[in-house]
Amino acid sequence: MSKPILVFLALVPAAFWTGCGGGGNNSGGGNNGGGGTGAVNPPAVVSVSAGQTTPGVNIIVPTPASSPAPNATLVGANGSQAFSSGDVLHRNSAATVIVAGTGLNTSMKASFSGPADITIGPLQSITFTNNSKGISFTATVASNAALGARTLILQDVNNDITTFAGGLEVIP
């Protein structure tokens, strides 16, 4: 009877050693030193499962190259107010979109997620009543624009990106 207990006791530490994660580090350094340099790479789909490791995948999030880093915090589509919850755009209309946040400037490229059925005019610098800075642009929505939420994507000259997820919803 003592023999099975000894085998069990010998296997328990081995199970803990093989079950421990580790390896790698979270320094974020990677090949580019975490400095936020380089072009934005196309997305790569990685499938993960809760509690499982994903071998061969090294996800690096570099630090922003811009200071201050761009961060869109408020969006509005009526030209006079911006909201933390976003706003709506109507099909077959044009709206003045205003965006508040840090690091926003007229050198940025603006786009929306989804189909290419919203045209974005030139970005303009604006100052809000509290003296904070932001940007505005005209968004022209096609008459057959797909309905639903769109994410506003702003990319600066250093390839730093800020998004406002689902920030503008196209409605009839």
Tab-separated table of C-alpha atoms in Angstrom:
chain	number	residue	atom	x	y	z
A	1	MET	CA	0.000	0.000	0.000
A	2	SER	CA	2.896	2.380	0.571
A	3	LYS	CA	4.159	1.900	-2.978
A	4	PRO	CA	1.223	3.745	-4.741
A	5	ILE	CA	1.534	6.655	-2.324
A	6	LEU	CA	5.226	7.046	-3.136
A	7	VAL	CA	4.484	7.031	-6.876
A	8	PHE	CA	1.741	9.628	-6.358
A	9	LEU	CA	4.024	11.831	-4.269
A	10	ALA	CA	6.765	11.577	-6.885
A	11	LEU	CA	4.388	12.647	-9.700
A	12	VAL	CA	2.773	15.609	-7.915
A	13	PRO	CA	5.847	17.914	-8.092
A	14	ALA	CA	6.392	16.982	-11.749
A	15	ALA	CA	2.789	17.981	-12.536
A	16	PHE	CA	3.338	21.395	-10.942
A	17	TRP	CA	6.578	21.964	-12.852
A	18	THR	CA	5.059	21.171	-16.230
A	19	GLY	CA	1.891	23.160	-15.514
A	20	CYS	CA	3.724	26.356	-14.669
A	21	GLY	CA	3.804	29.027	-17.360
A	22	GLY	CA	6.685	31.336	-17.650
A	23	GLY	CA	9.265	31.960	-20.239
A	24	GLY	CA	9.224	35.182	-22.174
A	25	ASN	CA	8.854	38.563	-20.600
A	26	ASN	CA	6.441	41.427	-20.662
A	27	SER	CA	8.965	44.150	-21.292
A	28	GLY	CA	7.273	45.137	-24.548
A	29	GLY	CA	10.680	45.744	-26.032
A	30	GLY	CA	10.529	43.445	-29.022
A	31	ASN	CA	12.668	44.260	-32.016
A	32	ASN	CA	11.733	47.897	-32.127
A	33	GLY	CA	12.493	48.623	-28.483
A	34	GLY	CA	8.910	49.625	-27.745
A	35	GLY	CA	9.584	53.066	-29.146
A	36	GLY	CA	6.546	53.257	-31.396
A	37	THR	CA	8.548	53.376	-34.613
A	38	GLY	CA	7.739	51.691	-37.890
A	39	ALA	CA	4.676	51.377	-40.063
A	40	VAL	CA	1.404	49.887	-38.925
A	41	ASN	CA	1.326	46.250	-40.007
A	42	PRO	CA	-1.783	44.608	-41.413
A	43	PRO	CA	-3.791	42.764	-38.767
A	44	ALA	CA	-3.014	39.109	-38.097
A	45	VAL	CA	-5.825	36.953	-36.739
A	46	VAL	CA	-4.839	34.995	-33.638
A	47	SER	CA	-7.246	32.489	-32.107
A	48	VAL	CA	-7.019	32.132	-28.350
A	49	SER	CA	-8.930	30.121	-25.784
A	50	ALA	CA	-9.453	30.937	-22.123
A	51	GLY	CA	-6.778	29.380	-19.939
A	52	GLN	CA	-4.743	28.143	-22.913
A	53	THR	CA	-1.389	29.253	-24.252
A	54	THR	CA	-0.977	30.241	-27.876
A	55	PRO	CA	2.435	28.969	-28.964
A	56	GLY	CA	4.441	30.887	-31.523
A	57	VAL	CA	2.621	34.185	-30.971
A	58	ASN	CA	4.439	37.193	-29.577
A	59	ILE	CA	2.125	40.183	-29.242
A	60	ILE	CA	3.950	43.480	-28.883
A	61	VAL	CA	2.205	46.773	-28.225
A	62	PRO	CA	4.756	49.531	-28.738
A	63	THR	CA	4.613	52.777	-26.824
A	64	PRO	CA	3.186	55.740	-28.765
A	65	ALA	CA	5.675	57.739	-30.813
A	66	SER	CA	3.650	60.938	-30.452
A	67	SER	CA	3.499	63.091	-27.370
A	68	PRO	CA	0.805	63.484	-26.330
A	69	ALA	CA	-0.490	60.250	-27.789
A	70	PRO	CA	-3.701	60.685	-29.787
A	71	ASN	CA	-6.827	59.806	-27.798
A	72	ALA	CA	-10.330	60.565	-29.078
A	73	THR	CA	-12.638	60.835	-26.060
A	74	LEU	CA	-15.762	62.632	-27.325
A	75	VAL	CA	-17.525	62.583	-30.705
A	76	GLY	CA	-20.515	64.500	-32.022
A	77	ALA	CA	-22.221	64.741	-35.400
A	78	ASN	CA	-24.185	67.932	-35.000
A	79	GLY	CA	-21.279	70.375	-35.091
A	80	SER	CA	-21.875	71.830	-31.633
A	81	GLN	CA	-21.726	69.035	-29.036
A	82	ALA	CA	-19.578	65.948	-28.559
A	83	PHE	CA	-20.531	62.974	-26.410
A	84	SER	CA	-18.644	60.155	-24.701
A	85	SER	CA	-21.275	57.774	-26.096
A	86	GLY	CA	-20.954	59.011	-29.692
A	87	ASP	CA	-23.722	60.252	-31.983
A	88	VAL	CA	-25.743	59.383	-35.101
A	89	LEU	CA	-25.343	60.053	-38.809
A	90	HIS	CA	-28.324	59.975	-41.163
A	91	ARG	CA	-28.329	58.362	-44.589
A	92	ASN	CA	-28.237	60.793	-47.520
A	93	SER	CA	-26.957	63.696	-45.436
A	94	ALA	CA	-23.853	65.625	-44.503
A	95	ALA	CA	-22.903	66.322	-40.895
A	96	THR	CA	-20.148	68.263	-39.193
A	97	VAL	CA	-18.365	65.733	-36.989
A	98	ILE	CA	-16.424	67.121	-34.026
A	99	VAL	CA	-13.892	65.120	-32.055
A	100	ALA	CA	-12.380	66.048	-28.699
A	101	GLY	CA	-9.359	64.498	-27.056
A	102	THR	CA	-5.604	64.795	-26.732
A	103	GLY	CA	-3.043	64.666	-29.527
A	104	LEU	CA	-5.598	65.318	-32.283
A	105	ASN	CA	-4.499	67.440	-35.238
A	106	THR	CA	-5.296	68.230	-38.859
A	107	SER	CA	-2.388	66.113	-40.153
A	108	MET	CA	-4.240	62.946	-39.191
A	109	LYS	CA	-5.916	60.531	-41.587
A	110	ALA	CA	-9.544	59.897	-40.692
A	111	SER	CA	-11.607	56.882	-41.721
A	112	PHE	CA	-14.580	54.807	-40.622
A	113	SER	CA	-14.850	51.066	-40.201
A	114	GLY	CA	-17.259	49.282	-42.503
A	115	PRO	CA	-18.131	49.890	-46.150
A	116	ALA	CA	-16.755	52.931	-47.961
A	117	ASP	CA	-20.116	54.735	-47.995
A	118	ILE	CA	-19.163	57.768	-45.880
A	119	THR	CA	-16.957	60.464	-47.401
A	120	ILE	CA	-14.735	62.439	-45.041
A	121	GLY	CA	-13.849	66.054	-45.829
A	122	PRO	CA	-10.650	67.862	-44.814
A	123	LEU	CA	-9.871	67.981	-41.090
A	124	GLN	CA	-10.030	71.367	-39.390
A	125	SER	CA	-8.719	72.454	-36.013
A	126	ILE	CA	-11.327	73.611	-33.476
A	127	THR	CA	-11.305	75.012	-29.962
A	128	PHE	CA	-14.082	74.070	-27.554
A	129	THR	CA	-15.674	76.489	-25.066
A	130	ASN	CA	-13.419	75.106	-22.305
A	131	ASN	CA	-10.380	76.002	-24.486
A	132	SER	CA	-9.522	72.352	-25.200
A	133	LYS	CA	-8.500	71.549	-28.778
A	134	GLY	CA	-10.015	69.086	-31.190
A	135	ILE	CA	-10.784	68.484	-34.838
A	136	SER	CA	-13.822	68.634	-37.081
A	137	PHE	CA	-14.678	67.386	-40.554
A	138	THR	CA	-17.695	66.982	-42.786
A	139	ALA	CA	-18.996	63.430	-43.125
A	140	THR	CA	-21.183	62.863	-46.178
A	141	VAL	CA	-23.286	59.719	-45.854
A	142	ALA	CA	-24.485	57.959	-49.009
A	143	SER	CA	-28.217	57.366	-49.510
A	144	ASN	CA	-27.629	53.609	-49.505
A	145	ALA	CA	-25.110	53.591	-46.623
A	146	ALA	CA	-25.123	50.439	-44.530
A	147	LEU	CA	-26.975	50.934	-41.271
A	148	GLY	CA	-25.209	50.409	-37.966
A	149	ALA	CA	-22.372	51.563	-35.757
A	150	ARG	CA	-19.078	52.732	-37.246
A	151	THR	CA	-15.747	53.091	-35.522
A	152	LEU	CA	-13.931	56.361	-36.145
A	153	ILE	CA	-10.234	55.720	-36.825
A	154	LEU	CA	-7.672	58.532	-36.593
A	155	GLN	CA	-4.014	57.929	-37.511
A	156	ASP	CA	-1.313	60.550	-37.050
A	157	VAL	CA	1.920	61.080	-39.004
A	158	ASN	CA	3.824	58.869	-36.533
A	159	ASN	CA	1.373	56.005	-37.245
A	160	ASP	CA	-0.157	56.271	-33.767
A	161	ILE	CA	-3.838	55.402	-33.929
A	162	THR	CA	-6.824	56.254	-31.795
A	163	THR	CA	-10.289	54.854	-32.352
A	164	PHE	CA	-13.717	55.705	-31.076
A	165	ALA	CA	-15.395	52.312	-31.195
A	166	GLY	CA	-18.942	52.445	-32.524
A	167	GLY	CA	-18.800	56.207	-32.126
A	168	LEU	CA	-21.117	57.097	-34.975
A	169	GLU	CA	-24.184	55.097	-35.927
A	170	VAL	CA	-25.693	55.323	-39.397
A	171	ILE	CA	-29.487	55.460	-39.198
A	172	PRO	CA	-32.199	56.065	-41.890
